[in-house]
């Protein structure tokens, strides 16, 4: 009779552990999806700022047409990205072209003094900070999910629940110090 209670107790513990682990995996998966949505919101905000920034710079530096097209192309590619790796590569290109655009603005004192340009530049800087924070939150959440998926014995529950590891959103860190741009 005692052996029966021990077996029932062990089975109960396994069921409780499985339910707890499954719920934890679901919670992390949902949190990861939410974190990606936050990145997406900030990236869309960034994409909305880019045309305004281009138009403002165009008024002062009309002969930089090739650069404007490069920025617009990078923006379009970033908006069309469908997975985490493609999004990261596209964001690296957007960051590089925006850096070039802002470097060109340095050559035009009237543009640098323009209230519209200053407001857009400040908005873009704020958005970049929000993207960095959202990316960090996403990567932390992905790290927690991937760790739980790979650890034993939660790995068994993860495979039964068909949980898959997620990809980190890794982009190039912005350069520290002045950016050197060559045309």
Short mmCIF file of C-alpha atoms in Angstrom, two decimals, residues 41-133:
data_model
loop_
_atom_site.label_atom_id
_atom_site.label_comp_id
_atom_site.label_asym_id
_atom_site.label_seq_id
_atom_site.Cartn_x
_atom_site.Cartn_y
_atom_site.Cartn_z
CA UNK A 41 6.72 49.17 -33.66
CA UNK A 42 9.97 51.09 -33.18
CA UNK A 43 11.32 50.06 -36.58
CA UNK A 44 8.13 51.25 -38.28
CA UNK A 45 8.45 54.54 -36.44
CA UNK A 46 12.00 54.80 -37.74
CA UNK A 47 10.86 54.02 -41.28
CA UNK A 48 8.22 56.77 -41.02
CA UNK A 49 10.89 59.31 -40.03
CA UNK A 50 13.27 58.50 -42.88
CA UNK A 51 11.26 60.09 -45.75
CA UNK A 52 10.82 63.28 -43.72
CA UNK A 53 14.53 63.39 -42.99
CA UNK A 54 15.38 62.83 -46.66
CA UNK A 55 13.02 65.59 -47.78
CA UNK A 56 14.50 68.02 -45.27
CA UNK A 57 18.07 67.27 -46.37
CA UNK A 58 17.04 67.36 -50.05
CA UNK A 59 16.07 70.99 -49.69
CA UNK A 60 19.65 71.86 -48.79
CA UNK A 61 21.65 69.21 -50.59
CA UNK A 62 19.76 68.45 -53.79
CA UNK A 63 22.87 67.15 -55.57
CA UNK A 64 23.14 64.16 -53.16
CA UNK A 65 20.49 62.25 -55.14
CA UNK A 66 22.40 58.96 -55.13
CA UNK A 67 22.57 58.97 -51.34
CA UNK A 68 18.84 59.67 -51.04
CA UNK A 69 18.11 56.72 -53.31
CA UNK A 70 20.44 54.50 -51.25
CA UNK A 71 18.64 55.44 -48.02
CA UNK A 72 15.22 54.87 -49.61
CA UNK A 73 16.32 51.48 -50.97
CA UNK A 74 17.66 50.40 -47.56
CA UNK A 75 14.38 51.46 -45.95
CA UNK A 76 12.35 49.45 -48.48
CA UNK A 77 14.48 46.36 -47.96
CA UNK A 78 14.12 46.66 -44.19
CA UNK A 79 10.35 46.96 -44.46
CA UNK A 80 10.25 43.85 -46.66
CA UNK A 81 12.37 41.68 -44.33
CA UNK A 82 10.50 38.60 -43.16
CA UNK A 83 12.71 36.90 -40.58
CA UNK A 84 14.98 37.93 -37.73
CA UNK A 85 18.25 37.46 -39.65
CA UNK A 86 16.97 39.32 -42.72
CA UNK A 87 15.66 42.12 -40.50
CA UNK A 88 19.04 42.42 -38.77
CA UNK A 89 20.92 42.63 -42.07
CA UNK A 90 18.47 45.21 -43.43
CA UNK A 91 18.70 47.27 -40.24
CA UNK A 92 22.49 47.32 -40.53
CA UNK A 93 22.13 48.78 -44.02
CA UNK A 94 19.59 51.37 -42.85
CA UNK A 95 21.90 52.42 -40.03
CA UNK A 96 24.86 52.77 -42.41
CA UNK A 97 22.92 54.86 -44.94
CA UNK A 98 21.38 57.06 -42.24
CA UNK A 99 24.89 57.64 -40.89
CA UNK A 100 25.97 58.81 -44.33
CA UNK A 101 22.92 61.05 -44.62
CA UNK A 102 23.58 62.66 -41.25
CA UNK A 103 27.27 63.08 -42.16
CA UNK A 104 26.25 64.93 -45.34
CA UNK A 105 24.10 67.22 -43.20
CA UNK A 106 27.25 68.25 -41.33
CA UNK A 107 28.43 69.96 -44.53
CA UNK A 108 25.43 72.31 -44.58
CA UNK A 109 25.39 74.79 -41.68
CA UNK A 110 21.96 76.14 -42.70
CA UNK A 111 20.54 72.62 -42.59
CA UNK A 112 22.09 71.91 -39.19
CA UNK A 113 20.41 75.05 -37.87
CA UNK A 114 17.00 74.17 -39.37
CA UNK A 115 14.42 73.53 -36.64
CA UNK A 116 12.75 70.86 -38.77
CA UNK A 117 16.02 69.00 -39.26
CA UNK A 118 16.93 69.29 -35.57
CA UNK A 119 13.52 67.97 -34.52
CA UNK A 120 13.76 65.05 -36.94
CA UNK A 121 17.30 64.27 -35.82
CA UNK A 122 16.22 64.30 -32.17
CA UNK A 123 13.22 62.10 -32.95
CA UNK A 124 15.46 59.67 -34.83
CA UNK A 125 17.93 59.56 -31.94
CA UNK A 126 15.12 58.82 -29.50
CA UNK A 127 13.77 56.11 -31.76
CA UNK A 128 17.23 54.52 -32.06
CA UNK A 129 17.40 54.35 -28.25
CA UNK A 130 13.98 52.72 -28.11
CA UNK A 131 15.03 50.19 -30.75
CA UNK A 132 18.14 49.34 -28.72
CA UNK A 133 16.07 48.84 -25.57
#
